[in-house]
Each structure stands twice: as structure tokens, then as C-alpha cells.
Amino acid sequence: MWSKAVIASFNAIPQNACDSDYFGPYNKLLHTLFPPDSDFAVGPVFFRDSRQAPVTAVFEIYLVDKPVLILELRVPSYLDLPSTRQVVDEEIRSRMNGMVSACPLETLHAISALGTKLCFYSLNTRNRSAQIVPAAIPRHPTEMNDTAPADHWNYDILEPAGEERLRLIVKQIMDGCAALNV
């Protein structure tokens, strides 16, 4: 179970929050999972996004200088529209494709967080023809289709199943990194 400090941090988020209101709670949570006195670094990265939202907050977790986890953060309202879900889905896939060759582990993990709702992504780094899971849904050429269904964000970080899933991924990352003898 998350510490009282982590839960309090999430509970302090205002009703009509912006992306930056989630930054502190996720920063606290990630530093709980990847302590500052370890070989891991939790690095915040901010991007201006000309398509939909003015700022994208991303946390990149590194083992020394090699990426092992990506968490992209947006407000919960991104769940409401297929177009905004599509934007975040495409962004995280692009970020994973850009970082996969630098990841020292067999799997590069990524998380799209829309408020407290999470979609987990993974990519086998050893297989050049591997595809990101969940599989991308191509746009239909003549009909509207949902390329990033809302049910992909089916875990909540504040619920036991969401916490368990995140902790399992972190354990896989920690075990994989320990085997590297860095």
C-alpha cells in the first residue's frame, strides 16, 4: 500500500486540476519506487505540444544514464475524447521508439497517466520487429475509429490493482537492472 504521504499528495490535487497539479504526486511516488540514493534517476522532462495541450510532463527513469521507464502525464479529461487519447497514445509510442535502442533491459516499459488512470506499454528491446504492447490500432481510411480506446487506461494508481501492476513492473525493472551489475 502507498505511504500516507503519497496518498495525501494525490488527495490534495484540486478538482479542476491541470497537468502540473499531478506533477508533485507522481514525482513523490516515483521517488518512493526509485529512491534518490539508488543508481536510478527520476528525470522530469517538459515539452511544448503544438497539437493539443500547451505542456506535456514526462518522467524518464534512468539506470545511471540508460532509460528504463517512461511515464507521460496528462489531466483526466484526456480520457473523454478519442482525439486526445490518440494524441497521448501516439506521443508515448514515439517516445518509446526513440528510446528503445538505449534501454539496457529486455523490455522498455512506459506508462500513460491520465490523472490517476494508467495505460501500461511495453516493448521488447531485443527484437527489432517487436511491436509495442498494446498493439497500435490503425486509423481507418474512410471511417472514424477509436485508435486509443478509453478502456486501455484500465488501472487506477490509487486502487490496489493499479498499485500492484506498477510495483510488478518496477520489480521487473529492478531485477533486470541488478542482473546488469551496473
XYZ file of C-alpha atoms in Angstrom:
182
model
C 0.000 0.000 0.000
C 1.227 3.513 -0.831
C 2.525 5.572 2.053
C 0.283 8.143 3.723
C 2.456 10.881 2.213
C 1.897 9.598 -1.341
C -1.862 9.217 -0.800
C -2.076 12.688 0.780
C -0.226 14.148 -2.187
C -2.760 12.692 -4.644
C -5.699 13.660 -2.399
C -4.505 17.286 -2.438
C -4.991 17.589 -6.220
C -7.711 20.186 -6.897
C -10.994 19.234 -8.590
C -10.243 21.061 -11.881
C -6.556 20.179 -11.948
C -4.087 20.963 -14.701
C -1.201 18.706 -15.733
C 1.191 20.399 -13.323
C -1.059 19.594 -10.334
C -0.276 15.911 -10.897
C 3.457 16.520 -11.197
C 4.188 16.603 -7.447
C 2.243 13.456 -6.540
C 3.813 11.435 -9.368
C 7.242 12.847 -8.522
C 6.793 11.707 -4.904
C 5.500 8.296 -5.992
C 8.344 7.683 -8.460
C 10.966 8.738 -5.916
C 9.374 6.266 -3.494
C 9.810 3.493 -6.063
C 13.221 4.679 -7.306
C 14.943 6.208 -4.253
C 17.365 9.099 -4.796
C 20.185 7.202 -3.087
C 19.960 4.353 -5.636
C 21.510 4.056 -9.107
C 18.222 5.326 -10.561
C 17.433 8.890 -11.561
C 13.900 10.203 -11.982
C 14.138 12.974 -14.523
C 11.260 15.306 -15.312
C 11.066 16.478 -18.912
C 8.675 19.155 -20.176
C 7.667 19.660 -23.806
C 5.591 22.273 -25.559
C 2.996 20.497 -27.650
C 1.701 22.436 -30.627
C -1.110 19.978 -31.367
C -3.415 19.824 -28.334
C -2.103 20.867 -24.939
C 0.464 23.555 -24.173
C 2.704 21.362 -21.979
C 3.401 17.671 -21.686
C 5.002 16.414 -18.469
C 7.110 13.308 -18.807
C 9.160 11.452 -16.249
C 12.038 9.409 -17.619
C 13.598 6.956 -15.189
C 17.208 6.081 -15.867
C 19.628 3.499 -14.563
C 22.615 5.824 -14.371
C 22.257 7.181 -17.953
C 20.146 4.470 -19.630
C 16.343 4.761 -19.878
C 14.323 2.017 -18.173
C 10.847 3.560 -17.739
C 8.803 6.420 -19.192
C 5.747 7.984 -17.578
C 3.802 10.599 -19.520
C 1.333 12.657 -17.541
C -1.891 14.405 -18.603
C -5.111 15.513 -16.909
C -8.056 13.098 -16.581
C -10.114 14.981 -19.188
C -7.873 13.451 -21.872
C -9.875 10.263 -21.340
C -13.036 11.980 -22.580
C -12.198 12.366 -26.264
C -10.852 9.845 -28.772
C -8.728 12.611 -30.335
C -6.881 13.452 -27.103
C -6.356 9.772 -26.254
C -4.974 9.304 -29.751
C -2.507 12.170 -29.215
C -1.120 10.730 -25.966
C -1.016 7.213 -27.400
C 0.958 8.404 -30.433
C 3.289 10.500 -28.255
C 4.221 7.675 -25.914
C 4.740 5.268 -28.801
C 7.004 7.806 -30.486
C 8.948 8.375 -27.259
C 9.381 4.597 -26.811
C 10.605 4.188 -30.380
C 13.115 6.963 -29.796
C 14.492 5.444 -26.577
C 14.318 1.702 -27.251
C 17.866 1.383 -28.564
C 19.295 2.980 -25.394
C 17.386 0.774 -22.947
C 19.712 -1.833 -21.370
C 16.850 -4.166 -20.404
C 14.978 -6.735 -22.467
C 11.819 -4.660 -22.109
C 11.283 -0.917 -22.196
C 8.210 -0.015 -20.142
C 6.106 3.118 -20.453
C 3.027 4.429 -18.709
C 0.470 6.914 -19.917
C -1.155 8.533 -16.878
C -4.358 10.456 -17.450
C -4.815 11.755 -13.949
C -4.688 8.585 -11.868
C -5.789 6.297 -14.719
C -2.942 4.312 -16.252
C -2.246 2.561 -19.534
C 0.827 0.334 -19.462
C 3.015 -0.112 -22.540
C 5.946 -2.423 -23.177
C 8.393 -3.052 -25.997
C 10.859 -5.891 -26.412
C 14.219 -4.187 -26.945
C 15.982 -7.283 -28.319
C 13.634 -7.966 -31.222
C 13.837 -5.327 -33.958
C 10.470 -6.406 -35.357
C 8.714 -6.334 -31.983
C 5.696 -4.121 -31.646
C 4.620 -2.045 -28.700
C 2.008 -3.655 -26.465
C -0.850 -2.842 -26.501
C -0.838 -3.048 -30.266
C -1.482 0.162 -32.133
C -4.897 0.475 -33.733
C -4.510 1.966 -37.203
C -6.784 4.732 -38.372
C -9.444 3.590 -40.774
C -9.012 5.415 -44.121
C -12.669 6.377 -44.570
C -14.440 5.869 -41.243
C -13.917 7.317 -37.800
C -12.466 4.784 -35.424
C -11.095 4.918 -31.902
C -7.347 4.277 -32.169
C -6.842 4.581 -28.392
C -9.905 3.191 -26.582
C -10.584 4.618 -23.121
C -10.525 1.121 -21.637
C -6.765 0.967 -22.306
C -6.457 3.228 -19.219
C -7.982 0.482 -17.086
C -5.814 0.775 -13.974
C -6.007 3.440 -11.286
C -2.804 4.215 -9.384
C -4.808 4.718 -6.176
C -6.511 1.310 -6.358
C -4.847 -1.957 -5.308
C -4.762 -3.422 -8.844
C -3.071 -0.302 -10.254
C -0.521 -0.179 -7.454
C 0.171 -3.902 -7.812
C 0.685 -3.635 -11.576
C 3.076 -0.686 -11.211
C 5.020 -2.377 -8.414
C 5.344 -5.539 -10.545
C 6.816 -3.538 -13.423
C 9.198 -1.730 -11.070
C 10.288 -5.099 -9.635
C 10.958 -6.396 -13.157
C 12.998 -3.270 -13.876
C 14.930 -3.547 -10.598
C 15.635 -7.254 -11.121
C 16.725 -6.676 -14.712
C 18.990 -3.803 -13.670
C 20.503 -5.823 -10.810
C 21.444 -8.524 -13.308
C 23.373 -5.922 -15.352
C 25.827 -5.356 -12.482
C 25.976 -1.607 -13.060
